[in-house]
Coordinates of N, CA and C in Angstrom, one line a residue:
X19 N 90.3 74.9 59.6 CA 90.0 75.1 61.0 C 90.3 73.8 61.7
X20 N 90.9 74.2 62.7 CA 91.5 72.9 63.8 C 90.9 73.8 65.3
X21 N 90.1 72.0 65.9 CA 90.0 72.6 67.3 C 91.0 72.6 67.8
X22 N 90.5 72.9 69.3 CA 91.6 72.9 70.6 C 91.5 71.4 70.4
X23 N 92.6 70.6 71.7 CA 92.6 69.5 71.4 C 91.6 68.8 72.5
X24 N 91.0 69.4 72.6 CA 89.7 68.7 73.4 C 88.0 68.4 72.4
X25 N 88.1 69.1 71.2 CA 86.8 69.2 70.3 C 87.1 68.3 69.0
X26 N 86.1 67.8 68.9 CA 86.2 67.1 67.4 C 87.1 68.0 66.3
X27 N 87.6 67.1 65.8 CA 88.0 67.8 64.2 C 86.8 68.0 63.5
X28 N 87.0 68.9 62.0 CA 86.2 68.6 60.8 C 85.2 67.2 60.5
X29 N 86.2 66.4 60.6 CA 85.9 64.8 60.2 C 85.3 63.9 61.4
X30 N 84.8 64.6 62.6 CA 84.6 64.4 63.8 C 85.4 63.2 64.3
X31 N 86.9 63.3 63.9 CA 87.8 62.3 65.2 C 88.2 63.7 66.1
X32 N 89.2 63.1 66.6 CA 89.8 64.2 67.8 C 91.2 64.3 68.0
X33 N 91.9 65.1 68.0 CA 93.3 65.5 68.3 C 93.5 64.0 68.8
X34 N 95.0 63.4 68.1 CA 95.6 62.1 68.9 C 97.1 62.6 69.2
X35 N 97.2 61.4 70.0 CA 98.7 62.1 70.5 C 99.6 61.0 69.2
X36 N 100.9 61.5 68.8 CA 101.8 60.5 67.8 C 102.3 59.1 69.2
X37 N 101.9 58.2 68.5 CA 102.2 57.1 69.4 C 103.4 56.3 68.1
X38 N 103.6 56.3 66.9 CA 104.5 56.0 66.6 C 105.4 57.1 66.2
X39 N 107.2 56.5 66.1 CA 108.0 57.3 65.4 C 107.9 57.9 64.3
X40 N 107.5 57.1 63.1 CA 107.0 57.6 61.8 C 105.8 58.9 61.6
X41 N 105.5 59.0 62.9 CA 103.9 60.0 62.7 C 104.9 61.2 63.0
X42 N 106.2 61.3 63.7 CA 107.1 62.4 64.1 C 107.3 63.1 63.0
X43 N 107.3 64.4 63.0 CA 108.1 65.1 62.4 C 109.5 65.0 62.6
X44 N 110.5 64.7 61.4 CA 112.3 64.6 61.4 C 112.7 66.1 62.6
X45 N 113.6 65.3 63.4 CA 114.2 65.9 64.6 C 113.1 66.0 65.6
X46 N 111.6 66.0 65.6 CA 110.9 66.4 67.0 C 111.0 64.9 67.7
X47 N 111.7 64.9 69.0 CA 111.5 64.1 69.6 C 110.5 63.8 70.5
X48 N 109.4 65.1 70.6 CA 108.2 65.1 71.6 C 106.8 65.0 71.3
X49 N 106.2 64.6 72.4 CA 105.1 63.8 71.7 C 104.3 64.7 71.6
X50 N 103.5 64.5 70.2 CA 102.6 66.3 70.3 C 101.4 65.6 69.8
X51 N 100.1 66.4 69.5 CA 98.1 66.2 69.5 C 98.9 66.3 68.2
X52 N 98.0 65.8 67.2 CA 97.7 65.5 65.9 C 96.4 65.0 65.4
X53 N 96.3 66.2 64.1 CA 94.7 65.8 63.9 C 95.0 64.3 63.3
X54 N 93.7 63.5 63.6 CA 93.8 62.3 63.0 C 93.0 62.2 61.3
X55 N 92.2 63.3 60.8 CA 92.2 63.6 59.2 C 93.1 64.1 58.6
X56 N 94.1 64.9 59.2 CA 94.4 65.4 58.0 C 96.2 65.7 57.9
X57 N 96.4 65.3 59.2 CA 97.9 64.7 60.1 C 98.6 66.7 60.4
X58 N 97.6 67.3 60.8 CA 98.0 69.1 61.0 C 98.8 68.6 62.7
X59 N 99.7 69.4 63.2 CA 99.9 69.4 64.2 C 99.3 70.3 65.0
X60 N 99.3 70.2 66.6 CA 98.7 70.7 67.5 C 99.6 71.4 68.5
X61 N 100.6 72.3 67.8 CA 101.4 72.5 69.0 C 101.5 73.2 70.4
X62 N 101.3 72.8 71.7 CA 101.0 73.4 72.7 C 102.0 74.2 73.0
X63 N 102.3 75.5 73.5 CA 103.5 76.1 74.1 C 102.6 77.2 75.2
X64 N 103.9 77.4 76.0 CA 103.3 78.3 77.3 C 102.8 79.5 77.0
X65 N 102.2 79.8 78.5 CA 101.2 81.0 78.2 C 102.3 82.5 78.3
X66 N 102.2 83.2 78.3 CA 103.0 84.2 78.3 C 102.0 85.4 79.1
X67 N 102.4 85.8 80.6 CA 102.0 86.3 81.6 C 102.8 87.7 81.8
X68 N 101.8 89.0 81.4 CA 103.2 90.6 81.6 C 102.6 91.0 82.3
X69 N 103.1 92.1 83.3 CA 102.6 92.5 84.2 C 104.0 94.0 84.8
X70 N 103.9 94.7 85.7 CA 104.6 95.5 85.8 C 105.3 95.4 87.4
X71 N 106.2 96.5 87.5 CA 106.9 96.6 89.1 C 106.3 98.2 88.9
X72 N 104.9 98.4 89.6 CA 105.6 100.2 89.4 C 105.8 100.5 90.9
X73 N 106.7 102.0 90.8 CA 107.0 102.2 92.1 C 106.6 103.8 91.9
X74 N 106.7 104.1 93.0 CA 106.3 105.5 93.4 C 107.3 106.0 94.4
X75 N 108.3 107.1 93.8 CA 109.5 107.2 94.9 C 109.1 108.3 96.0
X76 N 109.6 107.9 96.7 CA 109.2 109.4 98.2 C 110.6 109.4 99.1
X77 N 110.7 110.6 99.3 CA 111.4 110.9 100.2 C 112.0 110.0 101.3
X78 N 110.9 108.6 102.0 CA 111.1 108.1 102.8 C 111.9 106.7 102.0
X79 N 111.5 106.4 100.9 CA 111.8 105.3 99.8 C 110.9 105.0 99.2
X80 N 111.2 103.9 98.2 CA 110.4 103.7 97.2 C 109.2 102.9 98.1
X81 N 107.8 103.3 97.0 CA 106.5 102.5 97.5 C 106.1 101.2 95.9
X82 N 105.7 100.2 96.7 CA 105.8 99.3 95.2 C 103.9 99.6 95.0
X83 N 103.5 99.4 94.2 CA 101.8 99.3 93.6 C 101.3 97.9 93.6
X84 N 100.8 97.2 94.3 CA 99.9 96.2 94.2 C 99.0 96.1 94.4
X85 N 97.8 95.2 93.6 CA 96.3 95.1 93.3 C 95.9 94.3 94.3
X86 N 94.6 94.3 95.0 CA 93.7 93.1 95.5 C 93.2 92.7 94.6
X87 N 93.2 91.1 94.3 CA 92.6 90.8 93.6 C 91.1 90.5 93.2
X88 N 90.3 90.6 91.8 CA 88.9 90.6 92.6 C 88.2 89.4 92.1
X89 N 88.9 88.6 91.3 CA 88.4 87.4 90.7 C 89.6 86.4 91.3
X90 N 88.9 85.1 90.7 CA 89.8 83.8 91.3 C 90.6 83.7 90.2
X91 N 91.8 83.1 89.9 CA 92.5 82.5 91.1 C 92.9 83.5 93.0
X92 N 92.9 83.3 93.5 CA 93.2 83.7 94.8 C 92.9 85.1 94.8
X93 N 91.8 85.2 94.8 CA 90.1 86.2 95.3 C 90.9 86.8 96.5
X94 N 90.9 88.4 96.4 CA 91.7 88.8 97.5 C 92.7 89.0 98.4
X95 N 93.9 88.1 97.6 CA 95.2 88.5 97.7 C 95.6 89.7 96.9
X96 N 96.9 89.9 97.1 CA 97.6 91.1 96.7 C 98.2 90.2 95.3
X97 N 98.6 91.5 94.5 CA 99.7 91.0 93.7 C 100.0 91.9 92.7
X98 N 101.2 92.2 91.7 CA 101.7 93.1 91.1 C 100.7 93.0 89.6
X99 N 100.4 94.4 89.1 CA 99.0 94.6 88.0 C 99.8 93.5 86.8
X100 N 99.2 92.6 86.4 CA 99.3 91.5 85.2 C 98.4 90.6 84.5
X101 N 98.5 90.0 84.0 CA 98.0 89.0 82.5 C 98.3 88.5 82.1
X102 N 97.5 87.6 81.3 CA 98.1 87.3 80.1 C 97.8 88.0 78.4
X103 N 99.3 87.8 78.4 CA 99.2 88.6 76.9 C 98.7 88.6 76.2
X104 N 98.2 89.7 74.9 CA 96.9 89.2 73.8 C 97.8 89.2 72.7
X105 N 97.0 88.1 71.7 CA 97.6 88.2 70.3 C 97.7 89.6 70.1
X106 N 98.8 90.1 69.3 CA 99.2 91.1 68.3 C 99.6 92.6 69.5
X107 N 99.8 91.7 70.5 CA 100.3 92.9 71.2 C 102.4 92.4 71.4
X108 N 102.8 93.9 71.9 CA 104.2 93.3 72.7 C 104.1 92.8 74.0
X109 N 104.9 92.1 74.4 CA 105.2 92.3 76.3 C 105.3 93.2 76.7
X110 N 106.1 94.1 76.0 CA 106.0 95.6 77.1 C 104.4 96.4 76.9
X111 N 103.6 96.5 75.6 CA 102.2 97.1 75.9 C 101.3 96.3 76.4
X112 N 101.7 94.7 76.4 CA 100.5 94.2 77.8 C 101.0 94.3 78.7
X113 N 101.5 94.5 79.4 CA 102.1 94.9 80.4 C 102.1 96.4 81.1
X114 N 101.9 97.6 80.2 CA 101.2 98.5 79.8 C 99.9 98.5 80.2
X115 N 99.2 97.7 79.4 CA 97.8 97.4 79.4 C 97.2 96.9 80.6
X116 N 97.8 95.7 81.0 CA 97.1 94.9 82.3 C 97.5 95.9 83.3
X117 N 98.3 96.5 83.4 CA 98.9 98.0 84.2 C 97.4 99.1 84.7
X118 N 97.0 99.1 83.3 CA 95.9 100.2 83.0 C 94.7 99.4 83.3
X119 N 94.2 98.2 83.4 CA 92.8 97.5 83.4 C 93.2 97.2 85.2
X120 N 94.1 97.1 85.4 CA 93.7 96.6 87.0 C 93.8 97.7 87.7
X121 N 94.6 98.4 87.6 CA 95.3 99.4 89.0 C 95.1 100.9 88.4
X122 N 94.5 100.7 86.9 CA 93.9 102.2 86.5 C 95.5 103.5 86.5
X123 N 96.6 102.8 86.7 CA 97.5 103.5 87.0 C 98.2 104.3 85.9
X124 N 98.8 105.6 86.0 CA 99.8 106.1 85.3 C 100.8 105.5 85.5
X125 N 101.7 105.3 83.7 CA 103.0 105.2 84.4 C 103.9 105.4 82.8
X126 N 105.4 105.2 83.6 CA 106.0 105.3 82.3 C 107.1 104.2 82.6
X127 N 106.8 103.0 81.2 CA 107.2 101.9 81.1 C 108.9 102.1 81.1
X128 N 109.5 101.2 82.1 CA 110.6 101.1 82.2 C 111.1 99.6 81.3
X129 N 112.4 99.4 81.6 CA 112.6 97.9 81.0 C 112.1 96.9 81.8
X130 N 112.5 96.0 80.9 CA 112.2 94.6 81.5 C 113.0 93.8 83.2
X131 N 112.4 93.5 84.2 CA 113.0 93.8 85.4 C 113.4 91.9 85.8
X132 N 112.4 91.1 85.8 CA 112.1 89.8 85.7 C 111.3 88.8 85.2
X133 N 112.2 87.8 84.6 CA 111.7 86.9 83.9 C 111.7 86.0 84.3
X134 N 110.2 85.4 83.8 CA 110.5 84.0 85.9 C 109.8 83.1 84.7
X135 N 109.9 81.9 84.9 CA 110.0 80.4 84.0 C 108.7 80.0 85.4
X136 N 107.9 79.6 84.7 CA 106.6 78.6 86.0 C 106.9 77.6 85.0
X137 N 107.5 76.6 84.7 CA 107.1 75.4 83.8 C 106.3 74.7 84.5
X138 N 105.5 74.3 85.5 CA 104.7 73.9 86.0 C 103.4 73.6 85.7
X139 N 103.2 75.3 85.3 CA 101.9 75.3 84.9 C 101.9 76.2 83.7
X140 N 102.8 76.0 83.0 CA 103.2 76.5 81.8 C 103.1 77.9 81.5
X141 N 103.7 78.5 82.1 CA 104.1 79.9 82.0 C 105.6 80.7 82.0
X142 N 105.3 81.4 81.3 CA 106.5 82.8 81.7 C 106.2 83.7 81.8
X143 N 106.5 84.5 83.2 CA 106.0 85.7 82.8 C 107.2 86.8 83.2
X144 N 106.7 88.0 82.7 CA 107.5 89.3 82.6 C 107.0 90.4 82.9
X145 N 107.7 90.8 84.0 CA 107.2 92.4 84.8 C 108.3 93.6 84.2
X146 N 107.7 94.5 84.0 CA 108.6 95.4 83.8 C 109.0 96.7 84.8
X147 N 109.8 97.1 84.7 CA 109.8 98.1 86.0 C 108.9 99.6 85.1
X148 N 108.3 99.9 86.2 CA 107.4 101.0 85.6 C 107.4 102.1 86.4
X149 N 107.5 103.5 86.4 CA 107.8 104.7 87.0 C 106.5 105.3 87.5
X150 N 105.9 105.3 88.4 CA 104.0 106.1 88.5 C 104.2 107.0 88.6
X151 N 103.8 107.8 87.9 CA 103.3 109.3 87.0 C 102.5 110.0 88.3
X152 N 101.9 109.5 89.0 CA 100.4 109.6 89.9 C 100.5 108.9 91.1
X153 N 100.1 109.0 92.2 CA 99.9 108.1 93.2 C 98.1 108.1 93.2
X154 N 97.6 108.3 92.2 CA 95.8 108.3 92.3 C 95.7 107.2 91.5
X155 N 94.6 106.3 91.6 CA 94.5 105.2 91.1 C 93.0 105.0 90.8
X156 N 92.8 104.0 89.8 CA 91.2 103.6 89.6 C 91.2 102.4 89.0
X157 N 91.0 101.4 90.3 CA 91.2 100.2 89.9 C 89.8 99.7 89.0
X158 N 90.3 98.9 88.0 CA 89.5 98.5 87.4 C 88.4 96.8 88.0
X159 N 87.8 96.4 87.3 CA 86.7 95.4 88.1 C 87.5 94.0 88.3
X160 N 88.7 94.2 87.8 CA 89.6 92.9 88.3 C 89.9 93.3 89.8
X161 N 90.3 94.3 90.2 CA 90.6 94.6 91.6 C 90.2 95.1 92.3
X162 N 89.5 94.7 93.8 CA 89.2 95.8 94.7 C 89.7 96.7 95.4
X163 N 90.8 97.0 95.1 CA 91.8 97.9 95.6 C 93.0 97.8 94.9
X164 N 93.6 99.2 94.9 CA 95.0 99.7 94.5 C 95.8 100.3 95.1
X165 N 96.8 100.0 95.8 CA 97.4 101.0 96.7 C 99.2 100.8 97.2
X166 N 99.5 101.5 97.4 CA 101.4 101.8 97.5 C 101.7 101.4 98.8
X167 N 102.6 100.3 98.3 CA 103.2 99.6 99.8 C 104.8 99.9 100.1
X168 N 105.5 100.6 101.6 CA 106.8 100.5 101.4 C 107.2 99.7 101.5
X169 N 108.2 98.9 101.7 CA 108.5 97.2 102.0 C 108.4 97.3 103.2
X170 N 108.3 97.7 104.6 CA 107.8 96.9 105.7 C 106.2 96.4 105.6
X171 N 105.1 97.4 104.9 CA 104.1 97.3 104.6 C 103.5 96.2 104.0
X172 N 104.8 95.9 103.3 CA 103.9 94.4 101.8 C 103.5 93.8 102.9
X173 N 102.0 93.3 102.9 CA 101.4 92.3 103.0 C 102.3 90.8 102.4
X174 N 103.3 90.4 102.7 CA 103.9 89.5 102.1 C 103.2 88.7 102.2
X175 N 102.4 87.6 103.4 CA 101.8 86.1 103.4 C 100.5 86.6 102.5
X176 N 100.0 87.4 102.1 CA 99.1 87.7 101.4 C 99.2 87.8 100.0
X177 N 100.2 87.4 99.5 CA 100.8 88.0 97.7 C 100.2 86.8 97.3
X178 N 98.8 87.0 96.4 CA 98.4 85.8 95.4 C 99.5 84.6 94.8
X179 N 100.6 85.5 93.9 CA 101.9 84.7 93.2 C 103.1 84.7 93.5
X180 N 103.6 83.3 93.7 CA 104.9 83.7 93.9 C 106.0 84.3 92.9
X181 N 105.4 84.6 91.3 CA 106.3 85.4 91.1 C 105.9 86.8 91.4
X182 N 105.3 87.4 91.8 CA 105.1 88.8 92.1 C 105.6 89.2 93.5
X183 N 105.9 87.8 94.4 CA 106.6 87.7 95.3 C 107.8 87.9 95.0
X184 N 108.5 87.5 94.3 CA 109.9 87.4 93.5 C 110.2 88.5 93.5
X185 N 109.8 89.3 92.3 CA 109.8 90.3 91.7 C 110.1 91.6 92.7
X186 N 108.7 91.5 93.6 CA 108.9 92.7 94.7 C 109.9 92.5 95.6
X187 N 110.0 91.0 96.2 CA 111.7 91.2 97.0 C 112.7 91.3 96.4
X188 N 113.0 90.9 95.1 CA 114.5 91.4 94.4 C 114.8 92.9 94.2
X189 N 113.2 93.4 94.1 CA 113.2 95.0 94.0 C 114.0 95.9 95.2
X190 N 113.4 95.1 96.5 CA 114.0 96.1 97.6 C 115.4 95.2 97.9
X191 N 115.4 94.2 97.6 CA 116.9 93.9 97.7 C 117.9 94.5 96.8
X192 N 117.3 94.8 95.9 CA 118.3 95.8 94.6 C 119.0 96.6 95.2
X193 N 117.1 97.6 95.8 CA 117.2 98.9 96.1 C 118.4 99.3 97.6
X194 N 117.8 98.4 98.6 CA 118.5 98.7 99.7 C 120.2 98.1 100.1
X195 N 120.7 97.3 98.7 CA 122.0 96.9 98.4 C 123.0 98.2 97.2
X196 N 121.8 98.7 96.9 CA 122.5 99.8 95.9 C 122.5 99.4 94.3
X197 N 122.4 98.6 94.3 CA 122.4 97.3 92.9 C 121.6 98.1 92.1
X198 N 122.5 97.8 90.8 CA 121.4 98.6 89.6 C 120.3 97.6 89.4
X199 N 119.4 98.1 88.4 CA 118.4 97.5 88.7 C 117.9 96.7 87.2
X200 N 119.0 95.3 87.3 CA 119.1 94.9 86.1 C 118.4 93.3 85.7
X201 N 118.3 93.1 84.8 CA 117.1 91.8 84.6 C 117.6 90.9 85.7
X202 N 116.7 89.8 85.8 CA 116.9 89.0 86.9 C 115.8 87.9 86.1
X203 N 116.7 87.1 86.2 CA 115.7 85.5 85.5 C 115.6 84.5 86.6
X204 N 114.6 83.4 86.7 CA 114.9 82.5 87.4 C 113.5 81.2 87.0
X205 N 113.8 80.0 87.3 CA 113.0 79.4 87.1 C 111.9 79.4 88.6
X206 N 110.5 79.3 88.4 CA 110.2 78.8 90.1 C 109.7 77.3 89.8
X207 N 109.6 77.1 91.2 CA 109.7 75.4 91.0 C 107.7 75.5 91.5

């Protein structure tokens, strides 16, 4: 057992960072936590964030699905149903899933729509385009609200994230360019 790199080890020292070359493992040229008993590494990597586009088509155009949110970070903005992923799942069933715990929504999982790079604050996350089954919703106790916006409607200065900002404007720029509706990567700064 190894803690996080904030808790004692076993041997009560604590995660060190490699301050010499020789403590490197051959080819890693980056500096990583290392237990100081037992020389285990600590490898940090990003969090992995899924989440969906669902839409709801009508006669007038498509409506996108976004949550209020009901916990912090940013308590009360809007933003597309997401998470972070759990061990032993895929991206597409948390994605699925944080779909179902926030916005209580039907739907039927489409592909993968955007892949957005936060290296910032160490994330990637992945929305999938999702088809709603239902325009009835039961948001779950992450959100105080669930409800279908056409794009003049988004609440834009109100969107919690900027990638869920992303995501929903590439959507109606797809949409109203005719553009098929195909992955879209990008880093945000």
């Amino acid at each position: 057992h190894h803690p996080s790199s904030d808790d004692a080890d076993d041997s009560g020292g604590r995660w060190q960072r490699f301050t010499q070359p020789d403590q490197q493992p051959e080819g890693d040229g980056r500096e990583r936590a290392c237990c100081p008993a037992c020389g285990a590494i600590h490898y940090q990597n990003p969090l992995c964030v899924v989440g969906t586009l669902p839409v709801w088509d009508t006669p007038a155009g498509p409506q996108v699905l976004l949550c209020k949110r009901a916990i912090e970070p940013r308590h009360g903005l809007w933003t597309l149903p997401g998470g972070f992923l759990e061990l032993g799942e895929t991206t597409a069933a948390g994605a699925a899933r944080e779909t179902d715990e926030e916005a209580g929504a039907q739907i039927e999982l489409g592909p993968l729509y955007t892949l957005l790079n936060v290296v910032k604050v160490g994330q990637v996350h992945f929305f999938y385009r999702a088809r709603l089954l239902s325009p009835v919703f039961n948001p779950g106790p992450e959100s105080l609200e669930a409800r279908l916006f056409a794009e003049h409607e988004v609440p834009w200065e109100e969107i919690a994230f900027r990638t869920s900002r992303v995501t929903v404007e590439r959507f109606f720029e797809d949409y109203r360019a005719g553009r098929p509706m195909s992955l879209y990567a990008a880093d945000i700064a």
